[in-house]
Amino acid sequence: MSDTQFDDAFFRLTSNDRYSKMVQRVRQGHSIWTLADEQGCLVITLNTDQVLPVWPNEAMASHWGEKDYPDFKGLEISAIDWLEKWLPGMTADKYSVGAAPNMAGECIVSSAEEHSHDIKPA
């Protein structure tokens, strides 16, 4: 999957498969994408969790947000920044990661600390 390609089939994968693909992409050094506006990143409250949704490319992030979050645009996060800046900050702030929500909003939600552990090669 290229960084600019929108692949609707990706959204039809199981949440576990989408999570695995996201982890694999970051391990390979690819950027990930979230949604942001002029106020900051989109954070969704699920039960008591504050969740930052992320996708493997800008097209997927934008497509996911266009109906409910039309003012938000894709924000690229390099793999290095994700690992060295974002995840430690999110761990300190007790934020969670929502890995590649599908169009119904289904995804694996993990703490930033768990996600960081999953990304680091064994």
PDB file of C-alpha atoms in Angstrom:
ATOM      1  CA  MET A   1       0.000   0.000   0.000  1.00  0.00           C
ATOM      2  CA  SER A   2       1.488   3.330  -0.992  1.00  0.00           C
ATOM      3  CA  ASP A   3       1.304   6.356   1.282  1.00  0.00           C
ATOM      4  CA  THR A   4      -1.147   8.120  -1.035  1.00  0.00           C
ATOM      5  CA  GLN A   5      -3.335   5.161  -1.918  1.00  0.00           C
ATOM      6  CA  PHE A   6      -6.780   4.807  -0.388  1.00  0.00           C
ATOM      7  CA  ASP A   7      -7.626   1.151  -0.070  1.00  0.00           C
ATOM      8  CA  ASP A   8     -11.218   0.510   1.013  1.00  0.00           C
ATOM      9  CA  ALA A   9     -10.312  -3.174   1.484  1.00  0.00           C
ATOM     10  CA  PHE A  10      -8.081  -2.130   4.417  1.00  0.00           C
ATOM     11  CA  PHE A  11     -11.153  -0.938   6.331  1.00  0.00           C
ATOM     12  CA  ARG A  12     -12.763  -4.364   5.825  1.00  0.00           C
ATOM     13  CA  LEU A  13      -9.900  -6.157   7.593  1.00  0.00           C
ATOM     14  CA  THR A  14     -10.438  -7.204  11.196  1.00  0.00           C
ATOM     15  CA  SER A  15      -9.368  -4.750  13.882  1.00  0.00           C
ATOM     16  CA  ASN A  16      -6.518  -7.110  14.830  1.00  0.00           C
ATOM     17  CA  ASP A  17      -5.279  -7.244  11.219  1.00  0.00           C
ATOM     18  CA  ARG A  18      -5.428  -3.450  10.847  1.00  0.00           C
ATOM     19  CA  TYR A  19      -3.511  -3.092  14.122  1.00  0.00           C
ATOM     20  CA  SER A  20      -0.841  -5.548  12.949  1.00  0.00           C
ATOM     21  CA  LYS A  21      -0.430  -3.703   9.657  1.00  0.00           C
ATOM     22  CA  MET A  22      -0.062  -0.370  11.484  1.00  0.00           C
ATOM     23  CA  VAL A  23       2.602  -1.823  13.784  1.00  0.00           C
ATOM     24  CA  GLN A  24       4.429  -3.323  10.800  1.00  0.00           C
ATOM     25  CA  ARG A  25       4.426  -0.020   8.899  1.00  0.00           C
ATOM     26  CA  VAL A  26       5.897   1.925  11.830  1.00  0.00           C
ATOM     27  CA  ARG A  27       8.527  -0.774  12.339  1.00  0.00           C
ATOM     28  CA  GLN A  28       9.451  -0.309   8.666  1.00  0.00           C
ATOM     29  CA  GLY A  29       9.907   3.425   9.231  1.00  0.00           C
ATOM     30  CA  HIS A  30       6.718   4.651   7.552  1.00  0.00           C
ATOM     31  CA  SER A  31       4.853   7.683   8.836  1.00  0.00           C
ATOM     32  CA  ILE A  32       1.381   7.388  10.270  1.00  0.00           C
ATOM     33  CA  TRP A  33      -1.415   9.936  10.100  1.00  0.00           C
ATOM     34  CA  THR A  34      -3.925  11.423  12.480  1.00  0.00           C
ATOM     35  CA  LEU A  35      -6.457  14.225  12.099  1.00  0.00           C
ATOM     36  CA  ALA A  36      -5.951  17.775  13.322  1.00  0.00           C
ATOM     37  CA  ASP A  37      -7.428  21.237  13.013  1.00  0.00           C
ATOM     38  CA  GLU A  38      -6.061  24.622  14.075  1.00  0.00           C
ATOM     39  CA  GLN A  39      -6.807  23.764  17.737  1.00  0.00           C
ATOM     40  CA  GLY A  40      -4.915  20.448  17.768  1.00  0.00           C
ATOM     41  CA  CYS A  41      -5.354  16.743  17.150  1.00  0.00           C
ATOM     42  CA  LEU A  42      -8.651  14.917  17.147  1.00  0.00           C
ATOM     43  CA  VAL A  43      -9.005  13.024  20.427  1.00  0.00           C
ATOM     44  CA  ILE A  44     -12.063  10.869  20.932  1.00  0.00           C
ATOM     45  CA  THR A  45     -13.465   9.958  24.332  1.00  0.00           C
ATOM     46  CA  LEU A  46     -14.369   6.245  24.613  1.00  0.00           C
ATOM     47  CA  ASN A  47     -15.738   5.404  28.046  1.00  0.00           C
ATOM     48  CA  THR A  48     -13.003   6.901  30.240  1.00  0.00           C
ATOM     49  CA  ASP A  49     -10.217   6.682  27.623  1.00  0.00           C
ATOM     50  CA  GLN A  50      -8.900   9.633  25.619  1.00  0.00           C
ATOM     51  CA  VAL A  51      -8.026   8.081  22.242  1.00  0.00           C
ATOM     52  CA  LEU A  52      -5.899   9.454  19.399  1.00  0.00           C
ATOM     53  CA  PRO A  53      -6.949   7.684  16.183  1.00  0.00           C
ATOM     54  CA  VAL A  54      -4.170   6.980  13.647  1.00  0.00           C
ATOM     55  CA  TRP A  55      -4.094   5.520  10.111  1.00  0.00           C
ATOM     56  CA  PRO A  56      -1.421   4.283   7.693  1.00  0.00           C
ATOM     57  CA  ASN A  57      -1.865   7.146   5.219  1.00  0.00           C
ATOM     58  CA  GLU A  58      -3.413  10.563   4.759  1.00  0.00           C
ATOM     59  CA  ALA A  59      -6.136   9.411   2.381  1.00  0.00           C
ATOM     60  CA  MET A  60      -7.522   6.944   4.921  1.00  0.00           C
ATOM     61  CA  ALA A  61      -7.406   9.469   7.753  1.00  0.00           C
ATOM     62  CA  SER A  62      -9.130  12.125   5.640  1.00  0.00           C
ATOM     63  CA  HIS A  63     -11.750   9.722   4.302  1.00  0.00           C
ATOM     64  CA  TRP A  64     -12.579   8.532   7.818  1.00  0.00           C
ATOM     65  CA  GLY A  65     -13.002  12.073   9.128  1.00  0.00           C
ATOM     66  CA  GLU A  66     -14.778  13.772   6.237  1.00  0.00           C
ATOM     67  CA  LYS A  67     -18.352  13.094   7.437  1.00  0.00           C
ATOM     68  CA  ASP A  68     -18.105  13.789  11.183  1.00  0.00           C
ATOM     69  CA  TYR A  69     -14.964  15.941  11.315  1.00  0.00           C
ATOM     70  CA  PRO A  70     -14.915  17.970   8.075  1.00  0.00           C
ATOM     71  CA  ASP A  71     -12.683  20.723   9.503  1.00  0.00           C
ATOM     72  CA  PHE A  72      -9.916  18.257  10.383  1.00  0.00           C
ATOM     73  CA  LYS A  73      -7.070  17.527   7.969  1.00  0.00           C
ATOM     74  CA  GLY A  74      -4.462  14.799   7.885  1.00  0.00           C
ATOM     75  CA  LEU A  75      -1.389  15.327  10.061  1.00  0.00           C
ATOM     76  CA  GLU A  76       1.696  13.257   9.265  1.00  0.00           C
ATOM     77  CA  ILE A  77       3.727  11.821  12.150  1.00  0.00           C
ATOM     78  CA  SER A  78       7.081  10.290  11.236  1.00  0.00           C
ATOM     79  CA  ALA A  79       7.836   6.862  12.698  1.00  0.00           C
ATOM     80  CA  ILE A  80      10.736   8.312  14.689  1.00  0.00           C
ATOM     81  CA  ASP A  81       8.625  11.142  16.129  1.00  0.00           C
ATOM     82  CA  TRP A  82       5.846   8.654  16.925  1.00  0.00           C
ATOM     83  CA  LEU A  83       8.229   6.445  18.885  1.00  0.00           C
ATOM     84  CA  GLU A  84      10.435   9.084  20.494  1.00  0.00           C
ATOM     85  CA  LYS A  85       8.047  11.990  21.135  1.00  0.00           C
ATOM     86  CA  TRP A  86       4.381  11.161  20.715  1.00  0.00           C
ATOM     87  CA  LEU A  87       4.118   7.818  22.531  1.00  0.00           C
ATOM     88  CA  PRO A  88       6.170   8.906  25.582  1.00  0.00           C
ATOM     89  CA  GLY A  89       4.088  12.092  25.827  1.00  0.00           C
ATOM     90  CA  MET A  90       0.850  10.176  25.406  1.00  0.00           C
ATOM     91  CA  THR A  91       1.971   7.677  28.063  1.00  0.00           C
ATOM     92  CA  ALA A  92       2.661  10.519  30.504  1.00  0.00           C
ATOM     93  CA  ASP A  93      -0.726  12.093  29.713  1.00  0.00           C
ATOM     94  CA  LYS A  94      -2.569   8.729  29.875  1.00  0.00           C
ATOM     95  CA  TYR A  95      -3.792   8.861  26.264  1.00  0.00           C
ATOM     96  CA  SER A  96      -4.597   5.749  24.248  1.00  0.00           C
ATOM     97  CA  VAL A  97      -4.012   4.861  20.594  1.00  0.00           C
ATOM     98  CA  GLY A  98      -6.867   3.907  18.276  1.00  0.00           C
ATOM     99  CA  ALA A  99      -5.188   1.982  15.463  1.00  0.00           C
ATOM    100  CA  ALA A 100      -6.863   2.514  12.088  1.00  0.00           C
ATOM    101  CA  PRO A 101     -10.547   2.775  12.997  1.00  0.00           C
ATOM    102  CA  ASN A 102     -12.779   1.487  10.215  1.00  0.00           C
ATOM    103  CA  MET A 103     -15.780   3.454   8.969  1.00  0.00           C
ATOM    104  CA  ALA A 104     -17.895   2.066  11.857  1.00  0.00           C
ATOM    105  CA  GLY A 105     -15.276   3.292  14.335  1.00  0.00           C
ATOM    106  CA  GLU A 106     -14.118  -0.205  15.270  1.00  0.00           C
ATOM    107  CA  CYS A 107     -10.455  -0.569  16.146  1.00  0.00           C
ATOM    108  CA  ILE A 108      -7.956  -1.881  18.658  1.00  0.00           C
ATOM    109  CA  VAL A 109      -7.492   0.662  21.435  1.00  0.00           C
ATOM    110  CA  SER A 110      -4.330   0.282  23.469  1.00  0.00           C
ATOM    111  CA  SER A 111      -2.488   2.447  25.923  1.00  0.00           C
ATOM    112  CA  ALA A 112       0.369   4.396  24.403  1.00  0.00           C
ATOM    113  CA  GLU A 113       2.726   2.324  26.554  1.00  0.00           C
ATOM    114  CA  GLU A 114       1.330  -0.979  25.210  1.00  0.00           C
ATOM    115  CA  HIS A 115       1.456   0.333  21.654  1.00  0.00           C
ATOM    116  CA  SER A 116       5.073   1.415  22.082  1.00  0.00           C
ATOM    117  CA  HIS A 117       5.942  -2.075  23.368  1.00  0.00           C
ATOM    118  CA  ASP A 118       4.195  -3.678  20.362  1.00  0.00           C
ATOM    119  CA  ILE A 119       6.124  -1.529  17.871  1.00  0.00           C
ATOM    120  CA  LYS A 120       9.586  -2.177  19.263  1.00  0.00           C
ATOM    121  CA  PRO A 121      11.101  -5.249  17.607  1.00  0.00           C
ATOM    122  CA  ALA A 122      11.385  -8.296  19.823  1.00  0.00           C
TER     123      ALA A 122
END
